Short mmCIF file of C-alpha atoms and ligand atoms in Angstrom, two decimals:
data_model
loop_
_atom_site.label_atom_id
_atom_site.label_comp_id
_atom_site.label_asym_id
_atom_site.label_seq_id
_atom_site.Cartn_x
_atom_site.Cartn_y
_atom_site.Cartn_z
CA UNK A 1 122.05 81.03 79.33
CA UNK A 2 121.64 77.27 78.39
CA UNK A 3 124.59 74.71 77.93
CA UNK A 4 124.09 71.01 76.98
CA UNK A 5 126.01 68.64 77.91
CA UNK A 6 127.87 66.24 75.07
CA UNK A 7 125.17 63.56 75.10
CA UNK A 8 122.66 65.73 74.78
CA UNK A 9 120.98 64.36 78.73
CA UNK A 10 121.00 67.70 80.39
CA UNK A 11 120.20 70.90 79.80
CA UNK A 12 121.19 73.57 82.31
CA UNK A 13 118.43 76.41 82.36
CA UNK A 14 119.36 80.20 83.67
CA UNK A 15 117.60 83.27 84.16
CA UNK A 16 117.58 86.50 85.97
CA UNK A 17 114.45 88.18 86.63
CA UNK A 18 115.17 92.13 87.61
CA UNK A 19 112.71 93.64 89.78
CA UNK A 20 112.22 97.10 90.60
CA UNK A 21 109.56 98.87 92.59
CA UNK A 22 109.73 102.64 94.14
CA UNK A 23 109.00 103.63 97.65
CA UNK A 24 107.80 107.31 98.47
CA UNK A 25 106.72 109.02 101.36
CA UNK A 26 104.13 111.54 101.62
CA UNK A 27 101.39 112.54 103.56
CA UNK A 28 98.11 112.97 102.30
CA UNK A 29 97.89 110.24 99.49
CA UNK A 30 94.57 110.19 98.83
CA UNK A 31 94.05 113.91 98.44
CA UNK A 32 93.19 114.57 95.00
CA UNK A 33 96.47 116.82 94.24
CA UNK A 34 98.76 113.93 95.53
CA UNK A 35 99.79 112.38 92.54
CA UNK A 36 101.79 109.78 93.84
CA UNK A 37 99.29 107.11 94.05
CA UNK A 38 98.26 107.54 90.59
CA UNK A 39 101.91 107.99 89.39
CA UNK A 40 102.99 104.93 90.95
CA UNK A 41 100.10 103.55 89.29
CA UNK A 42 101.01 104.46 85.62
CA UNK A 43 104.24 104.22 85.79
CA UNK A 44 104.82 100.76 82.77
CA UNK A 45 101.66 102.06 81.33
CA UNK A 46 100.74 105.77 81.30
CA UNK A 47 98.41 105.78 78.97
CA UNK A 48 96.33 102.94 80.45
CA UNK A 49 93.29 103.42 82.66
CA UNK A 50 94.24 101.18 85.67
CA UNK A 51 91.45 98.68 87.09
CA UNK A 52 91.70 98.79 90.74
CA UNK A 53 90.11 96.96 93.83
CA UNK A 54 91.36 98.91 97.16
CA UNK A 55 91.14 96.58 100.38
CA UNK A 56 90.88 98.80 103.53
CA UNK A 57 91.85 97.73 107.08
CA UNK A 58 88.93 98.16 109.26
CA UNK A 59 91.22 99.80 111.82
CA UNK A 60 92.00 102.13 109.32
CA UNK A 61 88.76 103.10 108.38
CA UNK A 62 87.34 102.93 111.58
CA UNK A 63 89.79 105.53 112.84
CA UNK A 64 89.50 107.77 108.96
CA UNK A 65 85.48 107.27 108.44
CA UNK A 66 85.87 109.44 105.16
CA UNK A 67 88.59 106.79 103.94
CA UNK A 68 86.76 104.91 101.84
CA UNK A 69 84.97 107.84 100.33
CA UNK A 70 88.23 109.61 99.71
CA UNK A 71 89.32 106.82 97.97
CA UNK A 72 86.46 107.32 95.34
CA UNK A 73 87.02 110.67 94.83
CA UNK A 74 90.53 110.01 94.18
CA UNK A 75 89.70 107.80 91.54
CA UNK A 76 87.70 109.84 90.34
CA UNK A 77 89.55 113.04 90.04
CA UNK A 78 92.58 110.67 88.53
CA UNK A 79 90.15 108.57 86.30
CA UNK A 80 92.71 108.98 83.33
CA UNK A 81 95.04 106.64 85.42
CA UNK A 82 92.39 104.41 87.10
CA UNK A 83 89.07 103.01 87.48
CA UNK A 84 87.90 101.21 90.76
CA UNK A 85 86.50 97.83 89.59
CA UNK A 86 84.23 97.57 93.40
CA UNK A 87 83.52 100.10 96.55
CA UNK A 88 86.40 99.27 98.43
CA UNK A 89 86.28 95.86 100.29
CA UNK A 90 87.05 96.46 103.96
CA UNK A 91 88.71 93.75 105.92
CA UNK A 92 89.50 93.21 109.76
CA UNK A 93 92.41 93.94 111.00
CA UNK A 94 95.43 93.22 113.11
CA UNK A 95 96.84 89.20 113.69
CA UNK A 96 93.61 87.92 113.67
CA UNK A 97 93.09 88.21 109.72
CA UNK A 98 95.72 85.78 109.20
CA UNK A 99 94.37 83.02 111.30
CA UNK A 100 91.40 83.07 109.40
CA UNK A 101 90.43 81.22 106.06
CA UNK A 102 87.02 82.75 105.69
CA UNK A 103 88.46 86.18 105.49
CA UNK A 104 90.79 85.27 102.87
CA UNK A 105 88.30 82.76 100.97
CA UNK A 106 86.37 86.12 101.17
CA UNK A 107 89.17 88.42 99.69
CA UNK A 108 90.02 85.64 96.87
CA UNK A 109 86.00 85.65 95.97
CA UNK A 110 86.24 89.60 95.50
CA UNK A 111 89.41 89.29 93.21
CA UNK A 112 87.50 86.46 91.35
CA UNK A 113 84.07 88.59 90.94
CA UNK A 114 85.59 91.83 89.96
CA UNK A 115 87.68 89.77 87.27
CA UNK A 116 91.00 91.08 87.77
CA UNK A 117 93.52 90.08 85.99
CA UNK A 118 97.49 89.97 85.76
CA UNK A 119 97.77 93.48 84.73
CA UNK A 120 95.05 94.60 87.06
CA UNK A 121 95.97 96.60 90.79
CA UNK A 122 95.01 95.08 94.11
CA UNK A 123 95.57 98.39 96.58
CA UNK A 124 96.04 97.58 100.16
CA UNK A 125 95.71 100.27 103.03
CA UNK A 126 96.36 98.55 106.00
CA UNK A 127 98.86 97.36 109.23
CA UNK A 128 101.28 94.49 108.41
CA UNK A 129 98.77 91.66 108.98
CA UNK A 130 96.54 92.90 106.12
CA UNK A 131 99.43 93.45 103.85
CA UNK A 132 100.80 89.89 104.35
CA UNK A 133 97.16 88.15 104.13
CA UNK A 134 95.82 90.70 101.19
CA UNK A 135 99.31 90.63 99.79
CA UNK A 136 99.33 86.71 99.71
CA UNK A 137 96.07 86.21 98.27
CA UNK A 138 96.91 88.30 95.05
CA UNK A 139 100.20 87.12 95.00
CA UNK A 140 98.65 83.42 94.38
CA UNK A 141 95.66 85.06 92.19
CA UNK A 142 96.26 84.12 88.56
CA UNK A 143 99.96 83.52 89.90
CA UNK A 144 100.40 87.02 90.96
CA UNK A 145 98.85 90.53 90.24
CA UNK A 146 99.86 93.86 90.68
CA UNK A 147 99.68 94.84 94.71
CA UNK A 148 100.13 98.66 96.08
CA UNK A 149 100.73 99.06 99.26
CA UNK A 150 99.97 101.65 101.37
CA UNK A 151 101.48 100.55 105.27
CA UNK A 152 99.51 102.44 107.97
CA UNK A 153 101.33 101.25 110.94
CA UNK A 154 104.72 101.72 112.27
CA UNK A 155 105.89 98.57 111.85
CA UNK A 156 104.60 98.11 108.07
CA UNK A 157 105.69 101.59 107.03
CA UNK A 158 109.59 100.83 108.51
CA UNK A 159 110.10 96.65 108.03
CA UNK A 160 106.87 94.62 107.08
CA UNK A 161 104.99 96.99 104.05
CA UNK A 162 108.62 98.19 101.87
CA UNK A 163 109.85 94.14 101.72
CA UNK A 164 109.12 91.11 98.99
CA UNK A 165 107.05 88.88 101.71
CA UNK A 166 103.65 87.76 102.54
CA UNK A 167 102.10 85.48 104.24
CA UNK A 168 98.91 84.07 106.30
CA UNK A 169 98.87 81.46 109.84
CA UNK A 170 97.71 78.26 109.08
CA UNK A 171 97.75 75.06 111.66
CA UNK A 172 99.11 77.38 114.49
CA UNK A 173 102.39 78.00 112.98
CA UNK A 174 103.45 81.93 111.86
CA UNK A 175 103.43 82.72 108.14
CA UNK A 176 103.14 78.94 107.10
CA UNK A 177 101.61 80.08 103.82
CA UNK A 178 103.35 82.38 101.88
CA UNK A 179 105.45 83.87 98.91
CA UNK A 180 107.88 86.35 97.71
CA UNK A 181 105.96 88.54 95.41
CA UNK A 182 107.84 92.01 95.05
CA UNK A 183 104.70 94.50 95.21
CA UNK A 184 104.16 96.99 92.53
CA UNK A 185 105.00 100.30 94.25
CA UNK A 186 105.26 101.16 98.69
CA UNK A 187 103.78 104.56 99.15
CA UNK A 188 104.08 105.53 102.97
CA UNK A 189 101.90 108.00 104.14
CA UNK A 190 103.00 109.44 107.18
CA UNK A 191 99.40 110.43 108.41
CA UNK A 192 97.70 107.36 109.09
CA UNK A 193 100.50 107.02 111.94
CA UNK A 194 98.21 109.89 113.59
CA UNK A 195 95.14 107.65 114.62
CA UNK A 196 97.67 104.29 115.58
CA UNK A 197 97.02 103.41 119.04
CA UNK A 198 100.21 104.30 120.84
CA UNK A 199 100.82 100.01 121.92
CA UNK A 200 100.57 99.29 117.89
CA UNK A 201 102.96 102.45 117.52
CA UNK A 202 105.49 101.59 120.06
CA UNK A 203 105.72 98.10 118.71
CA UNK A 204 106.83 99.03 115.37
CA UNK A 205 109.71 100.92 116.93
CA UNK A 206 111.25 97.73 117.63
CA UNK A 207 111.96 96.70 113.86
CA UNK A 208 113.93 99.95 113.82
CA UNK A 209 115.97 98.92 116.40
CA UNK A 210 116.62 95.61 114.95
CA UNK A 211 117.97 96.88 112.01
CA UNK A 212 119.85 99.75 114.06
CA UNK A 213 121.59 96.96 116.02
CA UNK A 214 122.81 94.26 113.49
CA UNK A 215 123.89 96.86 111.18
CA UNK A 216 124.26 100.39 111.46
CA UNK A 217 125.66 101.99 115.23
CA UNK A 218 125.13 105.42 114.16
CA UNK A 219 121.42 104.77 113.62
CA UNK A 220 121.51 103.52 116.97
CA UNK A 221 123.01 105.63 118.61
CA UNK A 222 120.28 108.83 116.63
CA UNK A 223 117.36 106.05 118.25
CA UNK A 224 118.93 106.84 122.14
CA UNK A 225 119.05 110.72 121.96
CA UNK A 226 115.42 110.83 120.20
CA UNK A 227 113.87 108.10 122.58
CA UNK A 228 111.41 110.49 124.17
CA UNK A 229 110.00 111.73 121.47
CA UNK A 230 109.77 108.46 119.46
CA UNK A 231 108.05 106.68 122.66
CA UNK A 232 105.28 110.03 122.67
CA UNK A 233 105.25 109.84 118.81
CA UNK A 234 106.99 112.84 118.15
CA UNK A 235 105.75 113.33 114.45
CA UNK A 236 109.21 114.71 112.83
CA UNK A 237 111.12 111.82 114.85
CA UNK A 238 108.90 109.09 113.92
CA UNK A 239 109.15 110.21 110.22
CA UNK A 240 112.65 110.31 110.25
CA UNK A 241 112.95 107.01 111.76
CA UNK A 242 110.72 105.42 109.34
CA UNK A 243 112.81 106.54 106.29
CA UNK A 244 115.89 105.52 108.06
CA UNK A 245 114.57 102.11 109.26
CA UNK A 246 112.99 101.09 105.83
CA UNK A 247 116.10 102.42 104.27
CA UNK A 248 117.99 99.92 105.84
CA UNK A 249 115.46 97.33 105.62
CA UNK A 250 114.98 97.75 101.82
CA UNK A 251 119.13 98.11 101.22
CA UNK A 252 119.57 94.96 102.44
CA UNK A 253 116.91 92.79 100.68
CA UNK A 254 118.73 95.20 97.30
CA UNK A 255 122.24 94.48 98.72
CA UNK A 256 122.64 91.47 100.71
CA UNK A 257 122.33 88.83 97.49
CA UNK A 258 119.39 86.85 98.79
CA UNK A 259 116.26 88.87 97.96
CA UNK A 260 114.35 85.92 98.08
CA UNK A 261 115.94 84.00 101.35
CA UNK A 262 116.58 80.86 99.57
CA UNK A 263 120.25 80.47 101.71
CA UNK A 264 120.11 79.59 105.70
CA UNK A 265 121.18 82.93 106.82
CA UNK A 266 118.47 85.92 107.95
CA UNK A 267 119.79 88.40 109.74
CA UNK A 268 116.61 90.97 109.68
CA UNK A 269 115.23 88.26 111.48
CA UNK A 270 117.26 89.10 114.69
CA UNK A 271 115.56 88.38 118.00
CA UNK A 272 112.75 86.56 115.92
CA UNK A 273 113.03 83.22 116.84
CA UNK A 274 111.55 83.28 120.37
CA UNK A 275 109.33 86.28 119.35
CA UNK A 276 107.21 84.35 116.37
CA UNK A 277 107.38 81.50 119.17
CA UNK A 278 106.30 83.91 121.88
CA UNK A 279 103.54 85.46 119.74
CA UNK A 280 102.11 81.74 119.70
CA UNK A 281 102.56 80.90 123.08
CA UNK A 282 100.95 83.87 124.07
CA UNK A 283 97.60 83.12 121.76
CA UNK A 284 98.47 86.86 119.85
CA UNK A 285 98.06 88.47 123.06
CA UNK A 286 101.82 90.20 122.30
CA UNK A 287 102.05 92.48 119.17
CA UNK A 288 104.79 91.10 116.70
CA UNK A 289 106.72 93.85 117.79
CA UNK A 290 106.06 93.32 121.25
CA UNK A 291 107.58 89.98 121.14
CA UNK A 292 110.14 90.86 118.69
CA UNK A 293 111.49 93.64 121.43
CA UNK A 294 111.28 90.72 123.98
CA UNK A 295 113.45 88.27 121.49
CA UNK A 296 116.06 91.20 121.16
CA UNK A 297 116.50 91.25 124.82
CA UNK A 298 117.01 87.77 125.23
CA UNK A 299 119.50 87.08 123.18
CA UNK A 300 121.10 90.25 123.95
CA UNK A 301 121.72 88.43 126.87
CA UNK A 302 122.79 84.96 125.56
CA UNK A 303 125.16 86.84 123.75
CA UNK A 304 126.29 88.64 126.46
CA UNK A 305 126.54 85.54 129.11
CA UNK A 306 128.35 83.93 126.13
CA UNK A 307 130.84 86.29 125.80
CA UNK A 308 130.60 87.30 122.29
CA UNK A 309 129.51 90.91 123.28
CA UNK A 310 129.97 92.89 126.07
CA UNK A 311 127.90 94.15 129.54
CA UNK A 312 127.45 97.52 128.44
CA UNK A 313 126.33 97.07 124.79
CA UNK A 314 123.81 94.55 126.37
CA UNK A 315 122.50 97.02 128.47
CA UNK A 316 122.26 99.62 125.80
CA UNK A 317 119.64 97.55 123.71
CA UNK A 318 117.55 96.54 126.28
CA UNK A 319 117.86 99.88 127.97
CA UNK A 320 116.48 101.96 124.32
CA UNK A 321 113.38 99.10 124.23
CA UNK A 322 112.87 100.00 127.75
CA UNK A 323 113.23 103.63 127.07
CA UNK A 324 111.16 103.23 123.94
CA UNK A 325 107.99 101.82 126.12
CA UNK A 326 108.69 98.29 125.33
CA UNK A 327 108.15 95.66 128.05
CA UNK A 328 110.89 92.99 127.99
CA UNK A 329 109.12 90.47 129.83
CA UNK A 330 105.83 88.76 128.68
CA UNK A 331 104.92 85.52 130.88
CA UNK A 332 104.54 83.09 127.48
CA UNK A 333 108.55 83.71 128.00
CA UNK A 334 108.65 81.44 130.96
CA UNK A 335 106.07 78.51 130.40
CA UNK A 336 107.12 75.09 130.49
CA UNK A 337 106.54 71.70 129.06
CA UNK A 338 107.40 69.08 131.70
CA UNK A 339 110.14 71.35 132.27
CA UNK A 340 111.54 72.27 129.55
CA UNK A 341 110.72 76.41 128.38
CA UNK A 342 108.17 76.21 125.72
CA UNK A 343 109.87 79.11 123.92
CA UNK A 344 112.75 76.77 122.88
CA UNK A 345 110.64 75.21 120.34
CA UNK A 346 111.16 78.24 118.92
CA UNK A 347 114.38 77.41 117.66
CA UNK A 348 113.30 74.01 115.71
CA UNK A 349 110.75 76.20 114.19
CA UNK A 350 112.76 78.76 113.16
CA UNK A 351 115.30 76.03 111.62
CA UNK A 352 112.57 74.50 109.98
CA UNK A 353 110.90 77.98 108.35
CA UNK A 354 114.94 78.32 107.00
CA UNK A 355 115.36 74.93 106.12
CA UNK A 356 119.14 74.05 106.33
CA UNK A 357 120.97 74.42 109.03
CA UNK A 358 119.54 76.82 111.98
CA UNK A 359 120.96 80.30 111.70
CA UNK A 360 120.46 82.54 114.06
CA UNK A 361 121.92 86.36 114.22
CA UNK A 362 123.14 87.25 116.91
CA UNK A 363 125.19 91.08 118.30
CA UNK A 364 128.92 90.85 118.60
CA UNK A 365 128.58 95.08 119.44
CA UNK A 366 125.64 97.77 118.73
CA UNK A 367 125.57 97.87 114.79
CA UNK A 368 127.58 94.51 114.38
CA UNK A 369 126.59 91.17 114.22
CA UNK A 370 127.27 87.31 113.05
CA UNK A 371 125.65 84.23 112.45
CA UNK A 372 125.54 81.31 115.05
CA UNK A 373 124.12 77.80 114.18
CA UNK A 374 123.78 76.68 118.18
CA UNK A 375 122.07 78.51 120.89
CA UNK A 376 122.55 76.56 124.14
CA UNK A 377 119.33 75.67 125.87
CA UNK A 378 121.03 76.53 129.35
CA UNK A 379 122.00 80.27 128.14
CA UNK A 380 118.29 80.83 126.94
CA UNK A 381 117.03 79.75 130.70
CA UNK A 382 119.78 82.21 132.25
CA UNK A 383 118.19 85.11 129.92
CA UNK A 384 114.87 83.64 130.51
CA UNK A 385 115.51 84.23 134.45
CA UNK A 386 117.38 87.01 134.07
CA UNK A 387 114.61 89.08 132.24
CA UNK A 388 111.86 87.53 134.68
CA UNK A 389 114.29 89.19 137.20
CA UNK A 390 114.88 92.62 135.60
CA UNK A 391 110.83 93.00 135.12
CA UNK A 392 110.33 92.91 138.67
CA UNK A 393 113.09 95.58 139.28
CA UNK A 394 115.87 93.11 140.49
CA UNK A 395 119.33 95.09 140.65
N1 LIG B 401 105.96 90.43 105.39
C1 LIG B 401 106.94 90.84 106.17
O1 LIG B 401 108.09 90.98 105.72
C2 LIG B 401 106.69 91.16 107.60
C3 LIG B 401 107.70 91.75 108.37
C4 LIG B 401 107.43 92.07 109.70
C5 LIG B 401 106.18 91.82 110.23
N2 LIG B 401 105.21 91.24 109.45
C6 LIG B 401 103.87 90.97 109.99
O2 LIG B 401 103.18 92.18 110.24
C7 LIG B 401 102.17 91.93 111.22
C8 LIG B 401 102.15 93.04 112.25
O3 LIG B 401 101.80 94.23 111.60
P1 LIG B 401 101.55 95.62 112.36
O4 LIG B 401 102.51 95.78 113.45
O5 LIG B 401 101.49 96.61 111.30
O6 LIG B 401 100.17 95.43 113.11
P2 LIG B 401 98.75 94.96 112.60
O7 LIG B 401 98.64 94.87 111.15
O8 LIG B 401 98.42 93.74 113.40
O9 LIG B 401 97.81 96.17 113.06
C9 LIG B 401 97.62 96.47 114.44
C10 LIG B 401 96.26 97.15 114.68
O10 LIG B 401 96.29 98.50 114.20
C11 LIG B 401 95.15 98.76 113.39
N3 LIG B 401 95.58 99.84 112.50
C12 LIG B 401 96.40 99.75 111.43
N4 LIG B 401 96.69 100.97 110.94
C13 LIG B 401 96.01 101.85 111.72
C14 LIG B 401 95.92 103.27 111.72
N5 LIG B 401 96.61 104.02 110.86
N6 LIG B 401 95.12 103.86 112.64
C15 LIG B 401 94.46 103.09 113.54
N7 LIG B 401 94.53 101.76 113.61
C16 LIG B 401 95.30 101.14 112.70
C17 LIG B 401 94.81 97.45 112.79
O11 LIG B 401 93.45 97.39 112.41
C18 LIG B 401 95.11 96.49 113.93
O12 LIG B 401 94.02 96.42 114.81
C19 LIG B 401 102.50 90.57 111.82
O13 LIG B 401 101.60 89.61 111.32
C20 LIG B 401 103.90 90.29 111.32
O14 LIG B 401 104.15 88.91 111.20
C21 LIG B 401 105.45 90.92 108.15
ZN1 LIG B 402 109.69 91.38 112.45
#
């Protein structure tokens, strides 16, 4: 809609832009009678061969040596509904792809020599990290092209793969670069969660209990009584919890009215101040989940100390992470500056990534949560101590 004023000086410019993507599970995708992938790919265009570059994790296809192979032959046997345009590029994996330029000079060169263009698919098999590098540098490819993802980790197939983000490192601050580029289609795949070392698997259960705490008790409370087998990797239990978790996830960026985070407020992003921090501070060395499980705990505790939510509820979060395998004490929690914990920087960083006023989320009960725009320094170095204490098996 456009209105102009009476002197003709201004002219008020609206648009909505609808997006819609699908998510499906499955196992199997690249067996060549899954027909997901290739209906996921055809599904604006069915009558259009699909050019396709697939970018593998080398994780993934050091732990599924047929991978890449597969791949082919799944084009191949689906070669009405694509066409790879290259052999499948393979690219490293884990946190360490997003610190580094060369890797994604290299991806934007093999986008650039197979001549993809707007309508063309970018296919990405691979942990978060890949996805948000991978995902960034087709996002900003002729302004955006076509991305499918296929998560292979915990934490990409419940939070990090189903969302609208990307995003690479750059001059040691998390996700500096980045956009919101809805991909194409998510299709899970339940198997590659077979080979995931069990630290990489573990982490990821920490979105799920993010989303579990700020919003939904009962989800919560189905995380306690399955804790065992979640922590050994349980295959039904870890299935169920993905759906569940990226349920949630994907409801919210649907549902909450700020798809693309353009207000202050981001309440997925609970416990995430100190953990991007603490992922810094501790050069990588913690898993994003790691540290996100770490960030839960402490301001479990703020909260707590505060009084905004009470002893037992307190003890219930940090007790599933616990239960769950996660450690809730990583050293980068307690180094200093002249003083002063390191980890509080955190918080100007976060307010900065925002921009506006600093919003953090924080639990007034399991499943329930507000926002808070202060977070004393003096209640962070209580939880600081008091998690330094709890590690060492202080009563
Ligand atoms: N864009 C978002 O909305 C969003 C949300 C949450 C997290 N993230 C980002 O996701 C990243 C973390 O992702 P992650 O937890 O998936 O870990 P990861 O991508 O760092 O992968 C961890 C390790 O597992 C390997 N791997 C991946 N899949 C495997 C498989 N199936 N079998 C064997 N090995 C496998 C990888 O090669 C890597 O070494 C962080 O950079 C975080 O910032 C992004
Ligand atoms: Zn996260």
């Amino acid at each position: 809609m456009a209105t102009t004023t009476g002197d003709g000086t201004e002219h008020w410019q609206r648009f909505a832009v609808r997006f819609e993507y699908p998510v499906v599970f499955t196992e199997g995708a690249f067996e060549p009678q899954n027909e997901v992938l290739a209906a996921a790919l055809a599904r604006l265009e069915p009558d259009r061969r699909q050019r396709v570059l697939a970018v593998i994790d080398a994780g993934v296809a050091q732990a599924w040596p047929e991978l890449a192979g597969d791949v082919e032959r799944y084009a191949s046997v689906h070669a009405d509904a694509m066409q790879l345009v290259a052999p499948p590029l393979v690219v490293p994996g884990g946190e360490a792809v997003k610190n580094d330029r060369a890797e994604l000079e290299r991806v934007y060169r093999t986008l650039h020599a197979a001549r993809l263009d707007r309508h063309a698919f970018v296919v990405i098999v691979g942990g978060g990290a890949v996805q948000d590098m991978v995902g960034y540098a087709a996002a900003t490819t002729h302004r955006g092209l076509r991305v499918v993802r296929l998560p292979t980790t915990v934490l990409a197939q419940n939070d990090a793969g189903v969302g609208v983000k990307n995003a690479v490192n750059a001059f040691g601050t998390k996700n500096f670069l980045g956009t919101f580029a809805p991909p194409f289609a998510v299709v899970d795949d339940f198997r590659f969660l077979e080979t995931l070392p069990a630290r990489d698997r573990r982490a990821g259960l920490s979105e799920a209990v993010k989303v579990a705490l700020i919003k939904d008790a009962g989800f919560f409370d189905w995380l306690e009584e399955r804790a065992a087998a979640l922590a050994a990797g349980e295959r039904e239990a870890t299935a169920a919890m993905v759906r569940r978790s990226a349920t949630l996830h994907l409801d919210h960026i649907a549902g909450a009215g700020d798809p693309f985070e353009q207000g202050s407020a981001r309440p997925l992003d609970y416990g995430h101040w100190s953990a991007h921090k603490l992922e810094t501070l501790s050069d990588h060395e913690l898993r994003h989940g790691e540290a996100v499980a770490i960030g839960m705990a402490l301001d479990a505790r703020i909260a707590s100390t505060e009084g905004s939510l009470d002893d037992a509820s307190c003890e219930r979060a940090c007790g599933l992470l616990e239960r769950l395998g996660l450690r809730l004490w990583h050293d980068a929690l307690g180094a200093r500056d002249g003083g002063r914990l390191r980890v509080l920087d955190g918080l100007d960083e976060f307010r900065e990534h925002l921009g506006g006023t600093l919003t953090v989320r924080m639990l007034t009960a399991v499943g329930a949560s507000r926002d808070v725009h202060e977070v004393d320094p003096a209640l962070v170095e209580e939880a600081v101590g008091w998690l330094r204490a709890r590690a060492r098996g202080a009563p």
